[in-house]
Amino acid sequence: MVTSVEAEPDVRPARAWWRPPDDGTSGGLWFARTGLRLVELVVDVAFVAALLAVFGTVLANVITRTLLGFSLTWSSEISTLCLPIMAFGGGARAYGVGRMPAFTGLVDRLRPRAKAATGAAAHAWVLVVAVVVAVNDGVVIDQGAAQRSPILGITANWAALALQAAMALTALYAVRYLWRVGRRDMLWGLGIAVVIGVVVYAAYWGVGTNASAGLSSAVALGTFVVAYLLGVPIVFVLLTSALLYVQVSHVSALAVVPADMVSGVSGFIIVAVPFFVLAGTLLGEAGLMAPVSELISGLLAKVKGGLLHSTVVLMYLFSGVSGSKIADVAAVGTSMRKAVLAAGYSKEDLAATLAASAVMGEAVPPSTVMLVLGSITTVSIGGLFQAGLLPAALLGVLLMVMIWLRARRQPVTATVAVPHGKLLLRKAFESVPGVVVPLVILVCIYSGIATPTEASSIAVALGVVALLVTRTGRSKLSPGLLLPVETTAGFVLTVIGSATAFSFTLSVAGFPNLIGSLFHTLGGSRWSILLLSVILLPILGMVLEGLPAILILGPLMMPIAQSAGINSLQYGVLLVLAIGLGTFAPPLGVGMFSTCAVSGTSVSEVGRRFWPYGLAIFVGLVILAFVPAITTVVPGLLGSG
Amino acid sequence: RNTGSSGAAAAPSFTIIYAGQQAAPNPNAVAETDFAKAIESSSKGRIKVQVHTAGDLGGPAALLTAVKQGTIQMTITTPQSLASYYAPIGVLGLPFLFDSLPEAATALTSPAAGQLASGMESATGIKVLAWQQFGMVQLMGRDHAVTGLADLKKLRVRTIANKVATGTLSDVGAIPVPLDGSETYTALQQKTIDSNVDPISVLYSEKDWEISKYLTIVNVQDNIAPVVINAKFFDSLPKDLQQDVTAAAQQVAADEVKQIESLDQQDITAMQKSGVHVNTLSPDVVAQWRSATTKLGDTYDKSTVAGLTGGT
Ligand code: NA
Ligand code: NA
């Protein structure tokens, strides 16, 4: 339902931007708009400044340590201070441009009128949560004023200040959304939100103070489901449940939610998130992938399902570079689309292959989910990066077997010319940078030049170089590159923050013990834990969007697996892939929805084609569960070397 | 609810959320459970303790902030973390302040330590209930044993991001590399760093010994583990319960310190069995290292240092 009206070509004389236009727009509205744009400009500039500061110090630290023999001990402190600015500012901008992932599977099936009203209700919900978080963040700001960072002695509360500012901006955006849907839908939306609020409040009142953990969980869970189905962005669904649980159970104070959001994004390790997102964008714009895509497609042209095979191979190669699965899907999808469609496949075929390959890509290093898992558990990030290589390859092979089996039944004509002789050489030569860049990043990590976190800054440097030396790259160098980076990184980091608050309440509510005893009751042996994980984790990954699932289940499941004698790397990789399967599986997976949104397809059509691939991945997971060696052999070889 | 009911008033009950970073069988994690048992019994059920271990409620900084804000009640922390709120307590992180755990235990009962704690309490609202221990910090490296200060030159040593901790290394020509504990093993494996300084229990549980084969006993520093409580919450307890809480915490801490000492010895033996070479730095070299780092103490109150170290 697109209601926007195409603008008439603007033929009026240019006016100074600070003067209100005389086109009938009220002065108040004009000031609101201009004010909002100025605020956005400040947020964007702060994001860039923070990013540059962190980039500079992290890279300088690698250089001084390896070449000059001293380290910048304050470099991690700079990162810790700058991350919340990037996280919360970027998160608010993501909401403002409508890039905060939400479950829209139910809402999309409603009639236009009902859809508009539920949309308005979702935004009203965001408005309330943003205000509650901002207000309670005041306590965190007060308390943090007395705290100093250990080396530079900087006041520690500006992370909390950044959160408050971002929540205020989010509230403004919510008001703008409500304004834009028109008065009637706005009233409907507010009505729905008020009714839900009254029901929740009545439940709260009925439950009374100091409610039992069980009852409080029921209220929080019930609200979680309603908000999720209503299409409230996942970040605010998590925050709603956390706030409600704390309020109903009286186990803590509401300030714990903003405090945990801040501490969740203050770890040095997650600096890699914005860096890998930025590096992926820069390398994508530099056009390094196109020659690789042509080469592989050409080589596989004669194989049944050749172009779909190429898609899998490309996803394996490039899912390492970008920090965002959806960026991978978009980048590879765009480069393959023309050839795949020309060969007679549908865009739904391509989307299903992309979604399935994106699951595989979760285990290809450097992967954001592995980074996050490593940073919140005792599992080593470098170890996970090594461990993921073979399991991802196994899933890739299984996917290609499935593609081949299906292609035998539906013969498709190849239209891509198979390169020979000189042409093949030229293509291979042109592909070198595209293959070398991911390799350089891995070599930096495995040779000890840089930790995985630091390697992300090297990836950015490579991206900048690639962009400057390629002609296509230089022409694409523009401020327009910024917003996707800012919103993607901001969203991922904000999810980490809100999931930190959410898992605090889960822990306080005794959820870890519950899961622990469930796995214990159902047979605490290593095989039953592995098998149960392969079955249950995709379901949990589907309900909680991938990253929150990792954040919540990682610290919960890793100790259970370790105490059953399961190798941590094996379980870590299995966890990442199983949750990835859930994220990209129809009918609920957010990854599936994003893939369809990016490729302009419908979930039901793509979902139908996804199932055989989903089955192949599931088989792969079972193999990985029962053959630990596939995961542990590479770390074993590299570790001893 | 039921606030207006007639009849005998029910005994007021209090809930303490007690969260820490260590996982069992680390003595600091066991101590949390022991404290819970002790106080639930001595308070006859008027105090309930919800124990959280292994960082499941958040990292060290987050937990300390939560105690300060009163969103949780108790945690086990470090003087370095406390110093971000109250700089003077950072004195307890100075290198070579104590030579052994028993010496530290005695010093922490001194008036000087008491003044530090009460100064912090009035400035921050964070109250120290007892002093537990992570243990004496030692040096463990990959390529060679350290027998003299020359061996430390250009050695890339992982440490925490803290002026005193990095100064302790850079003052003798080593390169301090502040890294997250979870990155240490990989960094050693990939040769991003050469060594690590940590208490024995950490070196052992982190499996540094799989890669680092040279353990040097230096007693660089004592990693103290203050058990802290939100002062406002503590003051809200009836007097008898306040006494019960303090007594339980101190009894548990005394047991924990003994545990750490004997476990350190066990861990060293286990590491030796798996091929780790252990040497003790000679007193002369330790004295050189100590004198190279004396200026790190300049920012702290001289009389506090004297009070802690027996007035010398
Ligand atoms: Na990846
Ligand atoms: Na880790």
PDB file of C-alpha atoms in Angstrom, chain A residues 219-421:
ATOM      1  CA  VAL A 219       2.790 -10.505  32.124  1.00  0.00           C
ATOM      2  CA  ALA A 220       6.107  -9.765  30.404  1.00  0.00           C
ATOM      3  CA  LEU A 221       5.754 -12.713  28.008  1.00  0.00           C
ATOM      4  CA  GLY A 222       2.138 -11.898  27.138  1.00  0.00           C
ATOM      5  CA  THR A 223       3.121  -8.330  26.305  1.00  0.00           C
ATOM      6  CA  PHE A 224       6.118  -9.595  24.324  1.00  0.00           C
ATOM      7  CA  VAL A 225       3.835 -11.676  22.088  1.00  0.00           C
ATOM      8  CA  VAL A 226       1.320  -8.859  21.555  1.00  0.00           C
ATOM      9  CA  ALA A 227       4.017  -6.284  20.735  1.00  0.00           C
ATOM     10  CA  TYR A 228       5.825  -8.719  18.434  1.00  0.00           C
ATOM     11  CA  LEU A 229       2.693  -9.554  16.460  1.00  0.00           C
ATOM     12  CA  LEU A 230       1.690  -5.888  16.299  1.00  0.00           C
ATOM     13  CA  GLY A 231       4.909  -5.164  14.403  1.00  0.00           C
ATOM     14  CA  VAL A 232       6.694  -3.199  17.120  1.00  0.00           C
ATOM     15  CA  PRO A 233      10.425  -3.156  16.224  1.00  0.00           C
ATOM     16  CA  ILE A 234      12.204  -6.041  17.969  1.00  0.00           C
ATOM     17  CA  VAL A 235      14.398  -3.627  19.967  1.00  0.00           C
ATOM     18  CA  PHE A 236      11.334  -2.104  21.602  1.00  0.00           C
ATOM     19  CA  VAL A 237       9.686  -5.495  22.110  1.00  0.00           C
ATOM     20  CA  LEU A 238      12.711  -6.563  24.162  1.00  0.00           C
ATOM     21  CA  LEU A 239      12.741  -3.290  26.098  1.00  0.00           C
ATOM     22  CA  THR A 240       8.999  -3.498  26.820  1.00  0.00           C
ATOM     23  CA  SER A 241       9.335  -6.953  28.344  1.00  0.00           C
ATOM     24  CA  ALA A 242      12.393  -5.975  30.367  1.00  0.00           C
ATOM     25  CA  LEU A 243      10.727  -2.827  31.749  1.00  0.00           C
ATOM     26  CA  LEU A 244       7.481  -4.633  32.544  1.00  0.00           C
ATOM     27  CA  TYR A 245       9.169  -7.535  34.287  1.00  0.00           C
ATOM     28  CA  VAL A 246      11.207  -5.226  36.491  1.00  0.00           C
ATOM     29  CA  GLN A 247       8.171  -3.082  37.269  1.00  0.00           C
ATOM     30  CA  VAL A 248       5.808  -5.965  38.052  1.00  0.00           C
ATOM     31  CA  SER A 249       8.201  -8.136  40.041  1.00  0.00           C
ATOM     32  CA  HIS A 250       9.757  -5.189  41.913  1.00  0.00           C
ATOM     33  CA  VAL A 251      12.955  -7.181  41.759  1.00  0.00           C
ATOM     34  CA  SER A 252      14.965  -4.144  40.735  1.00  0.00           C
ATOM     35  CA  ALA A 253      14.518  -0.558  39.576  1.00  0.00           C
ATOM     36  CA  LEU A 254      13.598   0.536  36.046  1.00  0.00           C
ATOM     37  CA  ALA A 255      16.972   2.271  35.735  1.00  0.00           C
ATOM     38  CA  VAL A 256      18.518  -1.167  35.308  1.00  0.00           C
ATOM     39  CA  VAL A 257      17.198  -1.201  31.726  1.00  0.00           C
ATOM     40  CA  PRO A 258      18.999   1.930  30.444  1.00  0.00           C
ATOM     41  CA  ALA A 259      22.052   1.020  32.556  1.00  0.00           C
ATOM     42  CA  ASP A 260      22.242  -2.399  30.905  1.00  0.00           C
ATOM     43  CA  MET A 261      21.710  -0.900  27.450  1.00  0.00           C
ATOM     44  CA  VAL A 262      24.733   1.306  28.061  1.00  0.00           C
ATOM     45  CA  SER A 263      26.928  -1.456  29.461  1.00  0.00           C
ATOM     46  CA  GLY A 264      25.841  -3.784  26.647  1.00  0.00           C
ATOM     47  CA  VAL A 265      27.398  -1.517  24.021  1.00  0.00           C
ATOM     48  CA  SER A 266      30.477  -0.533  26.019  1.00  0.00           C
ATOM     49  CA  GLY A 267      32.665  -3.557  25.356  1.00  0.00           C
ATOM     50  CA  PHE A 268      35.722  -2.996  23.198  1.00  0.00           C
ATOM     51  CA  ILE A 269      35.184  -6.223  21.242  1.00  0.00           C
ATOM     52  CA  ILE A 270      31.980  -5.053  19.565  1.00  0.00           C
ATOM     53  CA  VAL A 271      33.862  -2.203  17.908  1.00  0.00           C
ATOM     54  CA  ALA A 272      34.171  -4.784  15.150  1.00  0.00           C
ATOM     55  CA  VAL A 273      30.451  -4.508  14.391  1.00  0.00           C
ATOM     56  CA  PRO A 274      30.413  -0.997  12.895  1.00  0.00           C
ATOM     57  CA  PHE A 275      33.803  -1.645  11.272  1.00  0.00           C
ATOM     58  CA  PHE A 276      32.777  -4.794   9.443  1.00  0.00           C
ATOM     59  CA  VAL A 277      29.544  -3.108   8.355  1.00  0.00           C
ATOM     60  CA  LEU A 278      31.546  -0.173   7.017  1.00  0.00           C
ATOM     61  CA  ALA A 279      34.159  -2.405   5.380  1.00  0.00           C
ATOM     62  CA  GLY A 280      31.445  -4.476   3.690  1.00  0.00           C
ATOM     63  CA  THR A 281      29.799  -1.345   2.326  1.00  0.00           C
ATOM     64  CA  LEU A 282      33.075   0.138   1.052  1.00  0.00           C
ATOM     65  CA  LEU A 283      34.159  -3.104  -0.615  1.00  0.00           C
ATOM     66  CA  GLY A 284      30.693  -3.568  -2.090  1.00  0.00           C
ATOM     67  CA  GLU A 285      30.748  -0.062  -3.573  1.00  0.00           C
ATOM     68  CA  ALA A 286      34.240  -0.650  -4.932  1.00  0.00           C
ATOM     69  CA  GLY A 287      32.683  -3.326  -7.145  1.00  0.00           C
ATOM     70  CA  LEU A 288      35.198  -6.025  -6.250  1.00  0.00           C
ATOM     71  CA  MET A 289      32.533  -8.678  -6.333  1.00  0.00           C
ATOM     72  CA  ALA A 290      31.371  -8.306  -9.933  1.00  0.00           C
ATOM     73  CA  PRO A 291      34.394  -9.950 -11.627  1.00  0.00           C
ATOM     74  CA  VAL A 292      34.391 -12.814  -9.113  1.00  0.00           C
ATOM     75  CA  SER A 293      30.700 -13.323  -9.758  1.00  0.00           C
ATOM     76  CA  GLU A 294      31.267 -13.409 -13.553  1.00  0.00           C
ATOM     77  CA  LEU A 295      34.183 -15.802 -13.250  1.00  0.00           C
ATOM     78  CA  ILE A 296      32.403 -18.287 -10.996  1.00  0.00           C
ATOM     79  CA  SER A 297      29.182 -18.140 -13.002  1.00  0.00           C
ATOM     80  CA  GLY A 298      31.166 -18.776 -16.167  1.00  0.00           C
ATOM     81  CA  LEU A 299      33.032 -21.712 -14.702  1.00  0.00           C
ATOM     82  CA  LEU A 300      29.859 -23.314 -13.361  1.00  0.00           C
ATOM     83  CA  ALA A 301      27.751 -22.508 -16.435  1.00  0.00           C
ATOM     84  CA  LYS A 302      27.701 -26.106 -17.705  1.00  0.00           C
ATOM     85  CA  VAL A 303      26.725 -27.614 -14.342  1.00  0.00           C
ATOM     86  CA  LYS A 304      23.024 -28.203 -13.701  1.00  0.00           C
ATOM     87  CA  GLY A 305      21.802 -25.265 -11.624  1.00  0.00           C
ATOM     88  CA  GLY A 306      25.115 -23.520 -12.268  1.00  0.00           C
ATOM     89  CA  LEU A 307      24.030 -20.006 -11.454  1.00  0.00           C
ATOM     90  CA  LEU A 308      22.442 -21.034  -8.182  1.00  0.00           C
ATOM     91  CA  HIS A 309      25.671 -22.875  -7.344  1.00  0.00           C
ATOM     92  CA  SER A 310      27.556 -19.652  -8.057  1.00  0.00           C
ATOM     93  CA  THR A 311      25.254 -17.834  -5.655  1.00  0.00           C
ATOM     94  CA  VAL A 312      26.196 -20.253  -2.868  1.00  0.00           C
ATOM     95  CA  VAL A 313      29.930 -19.926  -3.619  1.00  0.00           C
ATOM     96  CA  LEU A 314      29.740 -16.122  -3.719  1.00  0.00           C
ATOM     97  CA  MET A 315      27.846 -16.030  -0.447  1.00  0.00           C
ATOM     98  CA  TYR A 316      30.567 -18.171   1.132  1.00  0.00           C
ATOM     99  CA  LEU A 317      33.300 -15.848  -0.127  1.00  0.00           C
ATOM    100  CA  PHE A 318      31.632 -12.564   0.668  1.00  0.00           C
ATOM    101  CA  SER A 319      29.553 -13.215   3.755  1.00  0.00           C
ATOM    102  CA  GLY A 320      32.853 -12.876   5.559  1.00  0.00           C
ATOM    103  CA  VAL A 321      33.473  -9.310   4.550  1.00  0.00           C
ATOM    104  CA  SER A 322      30.244  -7.591   5.453  1.00  0.00           C
ATOM    105  CA  GLY A 323      28.959  -7.306   8.981  1.00  0.00           C
ATOM    106  CA  SER A 324      25.354  -7.684   8.000  1.00  0.00           C
ATOM    107  CA  LYS A 325      23.581 -10.716   6.591  1.00  0.00           C
ATOM    108  CA  ILE A 326      21.106  -8.568   4.761  1.00  0.00           C
ATOM    109  CA  ALA A 327      23.936  -6.594   3.193  1.00  0.00           C
ATOM    110  CA  ASP A 328      25.359  -9.920   1.937  1.00  0.00           C
ATOM    111  CA  VAL A 329      22.013 -10.946   0.516  1.00  0.00           C
ATOM    112  CA  ALA A 330      21.561  -7.570  -1.146  1.00  0.00           C
ATOM    113  CA  ALA A 331      25.103  -7.445  -2.560  1.00  0.00           C
ATOM    114  CA  VAL A 332      25.239 -10.989  -3.948  1.00  0.00           C
ATOM    115  CA  GLY A 333      21.586 -10.874  -4.995  1.00  0.00           C
ATOM    116  CA  THR A 334      22.154  -7.720  -7.002  1.00  0.00           C
ATOM    117  CA  SER A 335      25.240  -9.040  -8.744  1.00  0.00           C
ATOM    118  CA  MET A 336      23.587 -12.363  -9.672  1.00  0.00           C
ATOM    119  CA  ARG A 337      20.080 -11.196 -10.422  1.00  0.00           C
ATOM    120  CA  LYS A 338      20.389 -10.407 -14.116  1.00  0.00           C
ATOM    121  CA  ALA A 339      22.146 -13.626 -15.081  1.00  0.00           C
ATOM    122  CA  VAL A 340      19.907 -15.802 -12.915  1.00  0.00           C
ATOM    123  CA  LEU A 341      16.710 -14.356 -14.351  1.00  0.00           C
ATOM    124  CA  ALA A 342      18.071 -14.600 -17.904  1.00  0.00           C
ATOM    125  CA  ALA A 343      18.752 -18.285 -17.301  1.00  0.00           C
ATOM    126  CA  GLY A 344      15.087 -18.860 -16.632  1.00  0.00           C
ATOM    127  CA  TYR A 345      15.026 -19.004 -12.855  1.00  0.00           C
ATOM    128  CA  SER A 346      12.508 -16.920 -10.959  1.00  0.00           C
ATOM    129  CA  LYS A 347      13.506 -14.216  -8.502  1.00  0.00           C
ATOM    130  CA  GLU A 348      11.890 -16.439  -5.863  1.00  0.00           C
ATOM    131  CA  ASP A 349      14.410 -19.205  -6.713  1.00  0.00           C
ATOM    132  CA  LEU A 350      17.216 -16.739  -6.229  1.00  0.00           C
ATOM    133  CA  ALA A 351      15.777 -15.373  -2.966  1.00  0.00           C
ATOM    134  CA  ALA A 352      15.390 -18.869  -1.498  1.00  0.00           C
ATOM    135  CA  THR A 353      18.984 -19.738  -2.433  1.00  0.00           C
ATOM    136  CA  LEU A 354      20.227 -16.459  -0.956  1.00  0.00           C
ATOM    137  CA  ALA A 355      18.355 -16.980   2.310  1.00  0.00           C
ATOM    138  CA  ALA A 356      19.684 -20.531   2.653  1.00  0.00           C
ATOM    139  CA  SER A 357      23.236 -19.435   1.835  1.00  0.00           C
ATOM    140  CA  ALA A 358      22.953 -16.620   4.375  1.00  0.00           C
ATOM    141  CA  VAL A 359      22.478 -19.277   7.074  1.00  0.00           C
ATOM    142  CA  MET A 360      25.745 -20.850   5.928  1.00  0.00           C
ATOM    143  CA  GLY A 361      27.374 -17.402   5.940  1.00  0.00           C
ATOM    144  CA  GLU A 362      26.793 -17.075   9.690  1.00  0.00           C
ATOM    145  CA  ALA A 363      29.709 -19.442  10.232  1.00  0.00           C
ATOM    146  CA  VAL A 364      32.055 -17.869   7.682  1.00  0.00           C
ATOM    147  CA  PRO A 365      34.539 -15.588   9.457  1.00  0.00           C
ATOM    148  CA  PRO A 366      34.558 -12.767  10.284  1.00  0.00           C
ATOM    149  CA  SER A 367      30.930 -13.092  11.284  1.00  0.00           C
ATOM    150  CA  THR A 368      29.082 -10.618  13.478  1.00  0.00           C
ATOM    151  CA  VAL A 369      27.132 -13.281  15.337  1.00  0.00           C
ATOM    152  CA  MET A 370      30.342 -15.199  16.122  1.00  0.00           C
ATOM    153  CA  LEU A 371      31.958 -11.983  17.296  1.00  0.00           C
ATOM    154  CA  VAL A 372      29.043 -11.313  19.584  1.00  0.00           C
ATOM    155  CA  LEU A 373      28.951 -14.905  20.871  1.00  0.00           C
ATOM    156  CA  GLY A 374      32.671 -14.782  21.609  1.00  0.00           C
ATOM    157  CA  SER A 375      32.406 -11.446  23.373  1.00  0.00           C
ATOM    158  CA  ILE A 376      29.668 -12.565  25.769  1.00  0.00           C
ATOM    159  CA  THR A 377      30.950 -16.060  26.559  1.00  0.00           C
ATOM    160  CA  THR A 378      34.321 -17.580  27.384  1.00  0.00           C
ATOM    161  CA  VAL A 379      34.650 -19.040  23.882  1.00  0.00           C
ATOM    162  CA  SER A 380      37.479 -17.481  21.910  1.00  0.00           C
ATOM    163  CA  ILE A 381      36.473 -15.369  18.907  1.00  0.00           C
ATOM    164  CA  GLY A 382      39.564 -16.343  16.924  1.00  0.00           C
ATOM    165  CA  GLY A 383      38.814 -19.985  17.698  1.00  0.00           C
ATOM    166  CA  LEU A 384      35.238 -19.607  16.461  1.00  0.00           C
ATOM    167  CA  PHE A 385      36.469 -17.940  13.271  1.00  0.00           C
ATOM    168  CA  GLN A 386      38.703 -20.911  12.538  1.00  0.00           C
ATOM    169  CA  ALA A 387      36.101 -23.447  13.596  1.00  0.00           C
ATOM    170  CA  GLY A 388      33.378 -22.083  11.312  1.00  0.00           C
ATOM    171  CA  LEU A 389      35.231 -22.525   8.010  1.00  0.00           C
ATOM    172  CA  LEU A 390      34.595 -26.253   7.446  1.00  0.00           C
ATOM    173  CA  PRO A 391      31.047 -26.462   8.838  1.00  0.00           C
ATOM    174  CA  ALA A 392      30.032 -23.569   6.556  1.00  0.00           C
ATOM    175  CA  ALA A 393      31.662 -25.390   3.644  1.00  0.00           C
ATOM    176  CA  LEU A 394      29.736 -28.555   4.545  1.00  0.00           C
ATOM    177  CA  LEU A 395      26.443 -26.648   4.491  1.00  0.00           C
ATOM    178  CA  GLY A 396      27.481 -25.082   1.174  1.00  0.00           C
ATOM    179  CA  VAL A 397      28.102 -28.506  -0.343  1.00  0.00           C
ATOM    180  CA  LEU A 398      24.792 -29.847   0.966  1.00  0.00           C
ATOM    181  CA  LEU A 399      22.981 -26.831  -0.491  1.00  0.00           C
ATOM    182  CA  MET A 400      24.679 -27.411  -3.834  1.00  0.00           C
ATOM    183  CA  VAL A 401      23.690 -31.088  -3.772  1.00  0.00           C
ATOM    184  CA  MET A 402      20.105 -30.016  -3.194  1.00  0.00           C
ATOM    185  CA  ILE A 403      20.328 -27.455  -6.016  1.00  0.00           C
ATOM    186  CA  TRP A 404      21.711 -30.133  -8.319  1.00  0.00           C
ATOM    187  CA  LEU A 405      18.962 -32.634  -7.363  1.00  0.00           C
ATOM    188  CA  ARG A 406      16.269 -30.055  -8.096  1.00  0.00           C
ATOM    189  CA  ALA A 407      17.905 -28.810 -11.286  1.00  0.00           C
ATOM    190  CA  ARG A 408      17.895 -32.349 -12.703  1.00  0.00           C
ATOM    191  CA  ARG A 409      14.114 -32.297 -12.593  1.00  0.00           C
ATOM    192  CA  GLN A 410      13.727 -28.758 -13.930  1.00  0.00           C
ATOM    193  CA  PRO A 411      16.300 -28.358 -16.685  1.00  0.00           C
ATOM    194  CA  VAL A 412      17.276 -24.736 -17.111  1.00  0.00           C
ATOM    195  CA  THR A 413      19.198 -23.388 -20.072  1.00  0.00           C
ATOM    196  CA  ALA A 414      22.493 -21.764 -19.344  1.00  0.00           C
ATOM    197  CA  THR A 415      22.976 -18.389 -20.990  1.00  0.00           C
ATOM    198  CA  VAL A 416      26.315 -17.469 -19.524  1.00  0.00           C
ATOM    199  CA  ALA A 417      29.247 -17.977 -21.844  1.00  0.00           C
ATOM    200  CA  VAL A 418      31.944 -20.297 -20.530  1.00  0.00           C
ATOM    201  CA  PRO A 419      35.167 -18.288 -20.551  1.00  0.00           C
ATOM    202  CA  HIS A 420      38.149 -19.827 -22.358  1.00  0.00           C
ATOM    203  CA  GLY A 421      41.813 -19.041 -22.741  1.00  0.00           C
TER     204      GLY A 421
END
